């Protein structure tokens, strides 16, 4: 399997080794100085991701330090970026540290922009997230260029960010400011994803940012950890926070997907599945590979389009982040499910896509996961008007994305024909949604994560969800556990003391 991106990142960091060592020394001096102020308060300021999904970004501040947690974009709304201009975030050059929960673009896309604004400090994250964010950010620039948009930063800023990244392992306590210690814990969401725990002052206050979580075990990962020495305040994702946001269990979901694919195969059709390069793609690859091996699914090629193969290679490079059984299989090349013969990369561009679309029944996994750009747009054009074919949504579709519109029944979609000419495309294929593959906990999982948290937090801010999700989840948590909860707006500041 190709692992060029992993190698590229590693080779690049090798060359920068001496500079990185000097950087670590400088950061160390900054952190290990005596605090100049007493810890009298902790504040969290929301720069995005409130009553919406996207542009995750928060400031955690004390009298001594300012930390930025995540800096993402908003899928389907390119202009809507985190409110980095507000006083709490400035000057950006003076931030003490940046912490990244995981590589998805709604958390990481705009992180390189900080370096364009003069930030010169560390980015703390896991090793797997470092490699994945580099891959996804470069792809983000590539997709923007192909669609004629001006990206907010150049690839040189991605390299700056990689040079400034300090990787931390799950469970290791790291000083990131004179008065703040960071510990990352498994979030069960995607490779390298983390729940971030901040210990502020000398036992003054503890704040946890959930990032995106999956609370139960999946094929890829163990469920999110929610066991901490102390926690008073929790900033909690609420993607599936509505009262009726329950997902079918994994077994039912897998059965439904294999049925849909077998039915499409019988009618000589092609199945196309929009998927994030990281997360659902690998989960589905495992499901499909096993189903074919066990003859529950007709054997046919599975084409991977977009950055899926490179993202999968990064999974193979970091087996320690995966579940036990899977980790063992990956260490033996002949058992590595990601290397199964069925998987084929679409590396021949549009011509290859046309051949595949005109050929035998097959399965296509293609980015982007919310149909906001990338090769999935070509697949809609090539496969969308044939009723034999099937489109299956397996991941969350955010408000404002084309994916959400198609999922809600829209069949006439505007389509620009690679030029200025704009055309309508009529979708005639079958559109299905299967919920149990999401990388996010459903309402039950979210409640469980908070309810079984040890110790249970005193206060929860519900973020990363549509307004109805954050509102309903916030009132649900209050009623069930009698915890102080809120559904903040963007650009609000909360003081904990
Ligand atoms: Zn995510
Ligand atoms: Zn997210």
Short mmCIF file of N, CA and C in Angstrom, two decimals, residues 98-237:
data_model
loop_
_atom_site.label_atom_id
_atom_site.label_comp_id
_atom_site.label_asym_id
_atom_site.label_seq_id
_atom_site.Cartn_x
_atom_site.Cartn_y
_atom_site.Cartn_z
N UNK A 98 -1.73 25.94 20.77
CA UNK A 98 -2.91 25.50 20.02
C UNK A 98 -3.04 24.00 20.26
N UNK A 99 -4.26 23.55 20.51
CA UNK A 99 -4.50 22.12 20.70
C UNK A 99 -5.51 21.68 19.65
N UNK A 100 -5.21 20.58 18.96
CA UNK A 100 -6.12 20.08 17.93
C UNK A 100 -6.71 18.74 18.38
N UNK A 101 -8.06 18.64 18.41
CA UNK A 101 -8.68 17.39 18.87
C UNK A 101 -8.61 16.29 17.81
N UNK A 102 -8.86 16.65 16.53
CA UNK A 102 -8.71 15.63 15.48
C UNK A 102 -8.62 16.29 14.11
N UNK A 103 -8.31 15.48 13.09
CA UNK A 103 -7.90 16.02 11.80
C UNK A 103 -9.04 16.46 10.89
N UNK A 104 -10.29 16.11 11.17
CA UNK A 104 -11.37 16.52 10.28
C UNK A 104 -11.32 18.03 10.03
N UNK A 105 -11.66 18.42 8.79
CA UNK A 105 -11.48 19.81 8.38
C UNK A 105 -12.35 20.79 9.16
N UNK A 106 -13.48 20.33 9.70
CA UNK A 106 -14.29 21.28 10.47
C UNK A 106 -13.62 21.60 11.81
N UNK A 107 -12.48 20.94 12.08
CA UNK A 107 -11.68 21.25 13.28
C UNK A 107 -10.28 21.77 12.92
N UNK A 108 -9.78 21.37 11.73
CA UNK A 108 -8.36 21.65 11.43
C UNK A 108 -8.10 22.55 10.23
N UNK A 109 -9.10 22.78 9.37
CA UNK A 109 -8.81 23.39 8.05
C UNK A 109 -8.08 24.72 8.14
N UNK A 110 -8.40 25.56 9.13
CA UNK A 110 -7.84 26.91 9.14
C UNK A 110 -6.66 27.08 10.10
N UNK A 111 -6.21 25.96 10.63
CA UNK A 111 -5.07 26.03 11.55
C UNK A 111 -3.82 26.64 10.91
N UNK A 112 -3.49 26.29 9.64
CA UNK A 112 -2.29 26.90 9.04
C UNK A 112 -2.40 28.42 8.91
N UNK A 113 -3.63 28.92 8.85
CA UNK A 113 -3.85 30.36 8.75
C UNK A 113 -3.23 31.11 9.94
N UNK A 114 -3.21 30.47 11.11
CA UNK A 114 -2.65 31.11 12.31
C UNK A 114 -1.19 31.51 12.07
N UNK A 115 -0.48 30.66 11.32
CA UNK A 115 0.94 30.93 11.06
C UNK A 115 1.09 32.09 10.08
N UNK A 116 0.11 32.23 9.21
CA UNK A 116 0.11 33.39 8.31
C UNK A 116 -0.12 34.67 9.12
N UNK A 117 -0.88 34.56 10.21
CA UNK A 117 -1.14 35.70 11.08
C UNK A 117 -0.03 35.93 12.12
N UNK A 118 1.07 35.20 12.00
CA UNK A 118 2.21 35.48 12.85
C UNK A 118 2.36 34.56 14.06
N UNK A 119 1.49 33.56 14.19
CA UNK A 119 1.66 32.63 15.30
C UNK A 119 2.93 31.81 15.08
N UNK A 120 3.68 31.57 16.16
CA UNK A 120 4.97 30.91 16.02
C UNK A 120 5.14 29.87 17.13
N UNK A 121 4.03 29.52 17.78
CA UNK A 121 4.09 28.61 18.92
C UNK A 121 3.71 27.18 18.55
N UNK A 122 3.55 26.33 19.56
CA UNK A 122 3.31 24.91 19.32
C UNK A 122 1.85 24.55 19.01
N UNK A 123 1.69 23.44 18.26
CA UNK A 123 0.39 22.81 18.05
C UNK A 123 0.49 21.43 18.69
N UNK A 124 -0.33 21.17 19.70
CA UNK A 124 -0.30 19.87 20.36
C UNK A 124 -1.39 18.98 19.80
N UNK A 125 -1.02 17.77 19.42
CA UNK A 125 -1.99 16.80 18.95
C UNK A 125 -1.34 15.42 18.95
N UNK A 126 -2.10 14.39 18.56
CA UNK A 126 -1.49 13.05 18.50
C UNK A 126 -0.70 12.91 17.20
N UNK A 127 0.15 11.90 17.16
CA UNK A 127 0.98 11.69 15.98
C UNK A 127 0.14 11.37 14.75
N UNK A 128 -0.89 10.53 14.91
CA UNK A 128 -1.74 10.16 13.78
C UNK A 128 -2.47 11.39 13.26
N UNK A 129 -2.93 12.26 14.17
CA UNK A 129 -3.64 13.47 13.74
C UNK A 129 -2.70 14.39 12.96
N UNK A 130 -1.45 14.47 13.40
CA UNK A 130 -0.50 15.32 12.67
C UNK A 130 -0.43 14.90 11.21
N UNK A 131 -0.26 13.61 10.95
CA UNK A 131 -0.13 13.16 9.55
C UNK A 131 -1.43 13.35 8.79
N UNK A 132 -2.55 13.01 9.45
CA UNK A 132 -3.84 13.15 8.76
C UNK A 132 -4.17 14.60 8.46
N UNK A 133 -3.87 15.52 9.40
CA UNK A 133 -4.23 16.92 9.15
C UNK A 133 -3.43 17.46 7.97
N UNK A 134 -2.15 17.08 7.88
CA UNK A 134 -1.34 17.52 6.74
C UNK A 134 -1.96 17.06 5.43
N UNK A 135 -2.36 15.80 5.39
CA UNK A 135 -2.99 15.23 4.19
C UNK A 135 -4.28 15.97 3.84
N UNK A 136 -5.14 16.15 4.83
CA UNK A 136 -6.45 16.75 4.56
C UNK A 136 -6.34 18.23 4.22
N UNK A 137 -5.40 18.94 4.85
CA UNK A 137 -5.25 20.37 4.55
C UNK A 137 -4.71 20.57 3.13
N UNK A 138 -3.76 19.73 2.72
CA UNK A 138 -3.24 19.87 1.36
C UNK A 138 -4.34 19.54 0.34
N UNK A 139 -5.17 18.55 0.67
CA UNK A 139 -6.29 18.21 -0.21
C UNK A 139 -7.30 19.37 -0.25
N UNK A 140 -7.49 20.01 0.89
CA UNK A 140 -8.40 21.15 0.99
C UNK A 140 -7.94 22.28 0.05
N UNK A 141 -6.62 22.54 0.01
CA UNK A 141 -6.09 23.56 -0.88
C UNK A 141 -6.27 23.15 -2.35
N UNK A 142 -6.06 21.86 -2.59
CA UNK A 142 -6.18 21.31 -3.94
C UNK A 142 -7.60 21.44 -4.47
N UNK A 143 -8.57 21.04 -3.63
CA UNK A 143 -9.99 21.10 -4.03
C UNK A 143 -10.38 22.56 -4.27
N UNK A 144 -9.95 23.47 -3.39
CA UNK A 144 -10.28 24.90 -3.56
C UNK A 144 -9.74 25.41 -4.90
N UNK A 145 -8.47 25.06 -5.20
CA UNK A 145 -7.87 25.52 -6.45
C UNK A 145 -8.64 24.99 -7.65
N UNK A 146 -8.99 23.69 -7.61
CA UNK A 146 -9.71 23.08 -8.73
C UNK A 146 -11.08 23.72 -8.94
N UNK A 147 -11.67 24.22 -7.85
CA UNK A 147 -13.00 24.82 -7.97
C UNK A 147 -12.92 26.33 -8.19
N UNK A 148 -11.69 26.82 -8.41
CA UNK A 148 -11.53 28.23 -8.74
C UNK A 148 -11.66 29.17 -7.55
N UNK A 149 -11.61 28.61 -6.34
CA UNK A 149 -11.64 29.48 -5.14
C UNK A 149 -10.21 29.82 -4.73
N UNK A 150 -10.04 30.97 -4.09
CA UNK A 150 -8.71 31.32 -3.58
C UNK A 150 -8.59 30.78 -2.17
N UNK A 151 -7.67 29.84 -1.95
CA UNK A 151 -7.54 29.29 -0.59
C UNK A 151 -7.02 30.35 0.36
N UNK A 152 -7.37 30.26 1.64
CA UNK A 152 -6.98 31.30 2.60
C UNK A 152 -5.48 31.28 2.96
N UNK A 153 -4.76 30.22 2.58
CA UNK A 153 -3.31 30.16 2.87
C UNK A 153 -2.65 29.26 1.83
N UNK A 154 -1.32 29.29 1.80
CA UNK A 154 -0.59 28.50 0.83
C UNK A 154 -0.03 27.24 1.52
N UNK A 155 0.43 26.28 0.71
CA UNK A 155 0.91 25.02 1.28
C UNK A 155 2.13 25.24 2.20
N UNK A 156 2.87 26.35 1.99
CA UNK A 156 4.01 26.64 2.88
C UNK A 156 3.54 26.76 4.33
N UNK A 157 2.32 27.24 4.53
CA UNK A 157 1.80 27.39 5.90
C UNK A 157 1.50 26.03 6.53
N UNK A 158 1.15 25.05 5.71
CA UNK A 158 0.95 23.69 6.22
C UNK A 158 2.29 23.14 6.73
N UNK A 159 3.35 23.43 5.98
CA UNK A 159 4.68 22.99 6.43
C UNK A 159 5.08 23.68 7.73
N UNK A 160 4.79 25.00 7.83
CA UNK A 160 5.07 25.72 9.08
C UNK A 160 4.37 25.04 10.25
N UNK A 161 3.10 24.72 10.02
CA UNK A 161 2.29 24.09 11.07
C UNK A 161 2.89 22.74 11.48
N UNK A 162 3.29 21.93 10.49
CA UNK A 162 3.88 20.62 10.81
C UNK A 162 5.16 20.79 11.63
N UNK A 163 5.96 21.81 11.25
CA UNK A 163 7.21 22.06 11.99
C UNK A 163 6.94 22.45 13.44
N UNK A 164 5.79 23.06 13.68
CA UNK A 164 5.48 23.54 15.02
C UNK A 164 4.64 22.55 15.82
N UNK A 165 4.43 21.36 15.26
CA UNK A 165 3.57 20.40 15.94
C UNK A 165 4.35 19.57 16.95
N UNK A 166 3.82 19.47 18.14
CA UNK A 166 4.42 18.62 19.18
C UNK A 166 3.42 17.50 19.45
N UNK A 167 3.84 16.25 19.21
CA UNK A 167 2.88 15.17 19.35
C UNK A 167 2.88 14.64 20.78
N UNK A 168 1.69 14.28 21.25
CA UNK A 168 1.55 13.73 22.59
C UNK A 168 0.74 12.43 22.51
N UNK A 169 1.09 11.49 23.37
CA UNK A 169 0.38 10.21 23.42
C UNK A 169 -0.83 10.33 24.33
N UNK A 170 -1.83 9.48 24.08
CA UNK A 170 -2.99 9.42 24.98
C UNK A 170 -2.51 9.16 26.41
N UNK A 171 -3.06 9.89 27.35
CA UNK A 171 -2.82 9.60 28.77
C UNK A 171 -1.59 10.29 29.36
N UNK A 172 -0.73 10.88 28.51
CA UNK A 172 0.46 11.56 29.04
C UNK A 172 0.14 13.00 29.41
N UNK A 173 0.46 13.39 30.62
CA UNK A 173 0.20 14.76 31.07
C UNK A 173 1.33 15.66 30.55
N UNK A 174 0.96 16.74 29.83
CA UNK A 174 1.97 17.62 29.23
C UNK A 174 1.73 19.06 29.68
N UNK A 175 2.79 19.72 30.15
CA UNK A 175 2.69 21.14 30.46
C UNK A 175 2.64 21.91 29.15
N UNK A 176 1.59 22.73 28.97
CA UNK A 176 1.53 23.52 27.73
C UNK A 176 1.57 25.02 28.01
N UNK A 177 1.50 25.41 29.26
CA UNK A 177 1.64 26.82 29.67
C UNK A 177 2.04 26.76 31.14
N UNK A 178 2.54 27.89 31.71
CA UNK A 178 2.99 27.83 33.10
C UNK A 178 1.88 27.36 34.05
N UNK A 179 0.60 27.58 33.68
CA UNK A 179 -0.49 27.20 34.59
C UNK A 179 -1.47 26.20 33.98
N UNK A 180 -1.10 25.55 32.86
CA UNK A 180 -2.04 24.61 32.22
C UNK A 180 -1.34 23.31 31.82
N UNK A 181 -1.98 22.20 32.23
CA UNK A 181 -1.49 20.87 31.82
C UNK A 181 -2.55 20.25 30.90
N UNK A 182 -2.08 19.62 29.82
CA UNK A 182 -2.98 18.99 28.85
C UNK A 182 -2.82 17.48 28.89
N UNK A 183 -3.95 16.76 28.86
CA UNK A 183 -3.90 15.30 28.66
C UNK A 183 -4.91 14.94 27.57
N UNK A 184 -4.47 14.21 26.55
CA UNK A 184 -5.37 13.76 25.50
C UNK A 184 -5.81 12.32 25.78
N UNK A 185 -7.10 12.04 25.50
CA UNK A 185 -7.63 10.70 25.71
C UNK A 185 -8.32 10.24 24.42
N UNK A 186 -8.40 8.94 24.22
CA UNK A 186 -9.07 8.39 23.04
C UNK A 186 -10.50 8.90 22.94
N UNK A 187 -10.91 9.35 21.70
CA UNK A 187 -12.27 9.83 21.49
C UNK A 187 -13.11 8.87 20.67
N UNK A 188 -12.50 7.82 20.11
CA UNK A 188 -13.25 6.79 19.37
C UNK A 188 -13.88 7.27 18.07
N UNK A 189 -13.52 8.44 17.59
CA UNK A 189 -14.21 9.08 16.46
C UNK A 189 -13.51 8.80 15.13
N UNK A 190 -12.25 9.18 15.02
CA UNK A 190 -11.42 8.81 13.86
C UNK A 190 -10.00 8.54 14.38
N UNK A 191 -9.13 8.08 13.48
CA UNK A 191 -7.76 7.77 13.87
C UNK A 191 -7.12 8.98 14.55
N UNK A 192 -6.57 8.77 15.73
CA UNK A 192 -5.86 9.84 16.44
C UNK A 192 -6.76 10.83 17.16
N UNK A 193 -8.08 10.68 17.06
CA UNK A 193 -8.99 11.69 17.65
C UNK A 193 -8.90 11.68 19.16
N UNK A 194 -9.06 12.87 19.76
CA UNK A 194 -8.83 12.99 21.19
C UNK A 194 -9.89 13.82 21.89
N UNK A 195 -10.15 13.42 23.14
CA UNK A 195 -10.86 14.24 24.11
C UNK A 195 -9.74 14.99 24.84
N UNK A 196 -9.85 16.34 24.95
CA UNK A 196 -8.76 17.11 25.54
C UNK A 196 -9.11 17.55 26.96
N UNK A 197 -8.27 17.16 27.92
CA UNK A 197 -8.47 17.51 29.33
C UNK A 197 -7.45 18.56 29.74
N UNK A 198 -7.93 19.69 30.28
CA UNK A 198 -7.04 20.77 30.73
C UNK A 198 -7.12 20.91 32.23
N UNK A 199 -5.98 20.79 32.87
CA UNK A 199 -5.88 20.99 34.31
C UNK A 199 -5.29 22.38 34.52
N UNK A 200 -6.08 23.30 35.10
CA UNK A 200 -5.68 24.70 35.16
C UNK A 200 -5.26 25.08 36.58
N UNK A 201 -4.16 25.80 36.70
CA UNK A 201 -3.67 26.25 38.00
C UNK A 201 -3.29 25.05 38.85
N UNK A 202 -3.10 25.31 40.11
CA UNK A 202 -2.72 24.22 40.99
C UNK A 202 -3.98 23.55 41.51
N UNK A 203 -4.66 22.82 40.63
CA UNK A 203 -5.92 22.19 41.02
C UNK A 203 -7.08 23.16 41.08
N UNK A 204 -6.95 24.31 40.39
CA UNK A 204 -7.99 25.34 40.43
C UNK A 204 -9.24 24.92 39.68
N UNK A 205 -9.07 24.44 38.46
CA UNK A 205 -10.23 24.10 37.63
C UNK A 205 -9.81 23.09 36.56
N UNK A 206 -10.76 22.24 36.16
CA UNK A 206 -10.48 21.26 35.11
C UNK A 206 -11.55 21.38 34.03
N UNK A 207 -11.10 21.55 32.79
CA UNK A 207 -12.03 21.71 31.67
C UNK A 207 -11.76 20.60 30.65
N UNK A 208 -12.84 19.98 30.17
CA UNK A 208 -12.69 18.95 29.14
C UNK A 208 -13.39 19.41 27.87
N UNK A 209 -12.69 19.31 26.73
CA UNK A 209 -13.32 19.50 25.41
C UNK A 209 -13.49 18.11 24.82
N UNK A 210 -14.75 17.74 24.53
CA UNK A 210 -14.98 16.37 24.04
C UNK A 210 -14.42 16.19 22.63
N UNK A 211 -14.31 17.29 21.82
CA UNK A 211 -14.07 17.10 20.39
C UNK A 211 -15.25 16.31 19.85
N UNK A 212 -15.06 15.54 18.77
CA UNK A 212 -16.12 14.66 18.28
C UNK A 212 -15.89 13.29 18.89
N UNK A 213 -16.97 12.65 19.34
CA UNK A 213 -16.77 11.36 20.01
C UNK A 213 -17.68 10.26 19.46
N UNK A 214 -17.22 9.03 19.62
CA UNK A 214 -18.08 7.86 19.48
C UNK A 214 -17.92 7.08 20.77
N UNK A 215 -19.04 6.90 21.48
CA UNK A 215 -18.89 6.40 22.85
C UNK A 215 -18.81 4.88 22.96
N UNK A 216 -19.39 4.17 21.99
CA UNK A 216 -19.28 2.70 22.05
C UNK A 216 -18.17 2.24 21.08
N UNK A 217 -17.75 0.99 21.21
CA UNK A 217 -16.71 0.46 20.34
C UNK A 217 -17.22 0.35 18.90
N UNK A 218 -16.35 0.60 17.94
CA UNK A 218 -16.67 0.37 16.53
C UNK A 218 -15.69 -0.67 16.02
N UNK A 219 -15.77 -0.99 14.73
CA UNK A 219 -14.79 -1.96 14.19
C UNK A 219 -13.37 -1.41 14.30
N UNK A 220 -13.25 -0.08 14.18
CA UNK A 220 -11.90 0.51 14.16
C UNK A 220 -11.35 0.83 15.54
N UNK A 221 -12.22 1.39 16.42
CA UNK A 221 -11.70 1.96 17.66
C UNK A 221 -12.47 1.54 18.90
N UNK A 222 -11.79 1.62 20.02
CA UNK A 222 -12.48 1.53 21.29
C UNK A 222 -13.29 2.81 21.49
N UNK A 223 -14.36 2.73 22.29
CA UNK A 223 -15.19 3.90 22.54
C UNK A 223 -14.43 4.99 23.30
N UNK A 224 -14.99 6.20 23.28
CA UNK A 224 -14.34 7.36 23.91
C UNK A 224 -14.13 7.16 25.41
N UNK A 225 -12.98 7.61 25.94
CA UNK A 225 -12.76 7.55 27.39
C UNK A 225 -13.44 8.73 28.06
N UNK A 226 -14.00 8.48 29.23
CA UNK A 226 -14.59 9.58 29.99
C UNK A 226 -14.25 9.45 31.47
N UNK A 227 -13.03 9.02 31.71
CA UNK A 227 -12.55 8.80 33.06
C UNK A 227 -11.40 9.80 33.31
N UNK A 228 -11.60 10.74 34.22
CA UNK A 228 -10.58 11.78 34.44
C UNK A 228 -10.32 11.92 35.93
N UNK A 229 -9.13 12.41 36.30
CA UNK A 229 -8.88 12.64 37.73
C UNK A 229 -9.87 13.65 38.29
N UNK A 230 -10.14 14.71 37.53
CA UNK A 230 -11.11 15.72 37.95
C UNK A 230 -11.70 16.38 36.72
N UNK A 231 -12.95 16.80 36.79
CA UNK A 231 -13.52 17.63 35.73
C UNK A 231 -14.68 18.44 36.30
N UNK A 232 -14.62 19.75 36.09
CA UNK A 232 -15.71 20.62 36.53
C UNK A 232 -16.55 21.08 35.34
N UNK A 233 -15.87 21.41 34.24
CA UNK A 233 -16.60 21.95 33.09
C UNK A 233 -16.33 21.12 31.84
N UNK A 234 -17.38 20.92 31.05
CA UNK A 234 -17.27 20.10 29.85
C UNK A 234 -17.84 20.86 28.66
N UNK A 235 -17.05 20.94 27.57
CA UNK A 235 -17.53 21.51 26.31
C UNK A 235 -17.81 20.30 25.43
N UNK A 236 -19.07 20.10 25.08
CA UNK A 236 -19.52 18.78 24.61
C UNK A 236 -20.15 18.85 23.23
N UNK A 237 -19.73 17.94 22.33
CA UNK A 237 -20.35 17.90 21.01
C UNK A 237 -21.80 17.41 21.11
#
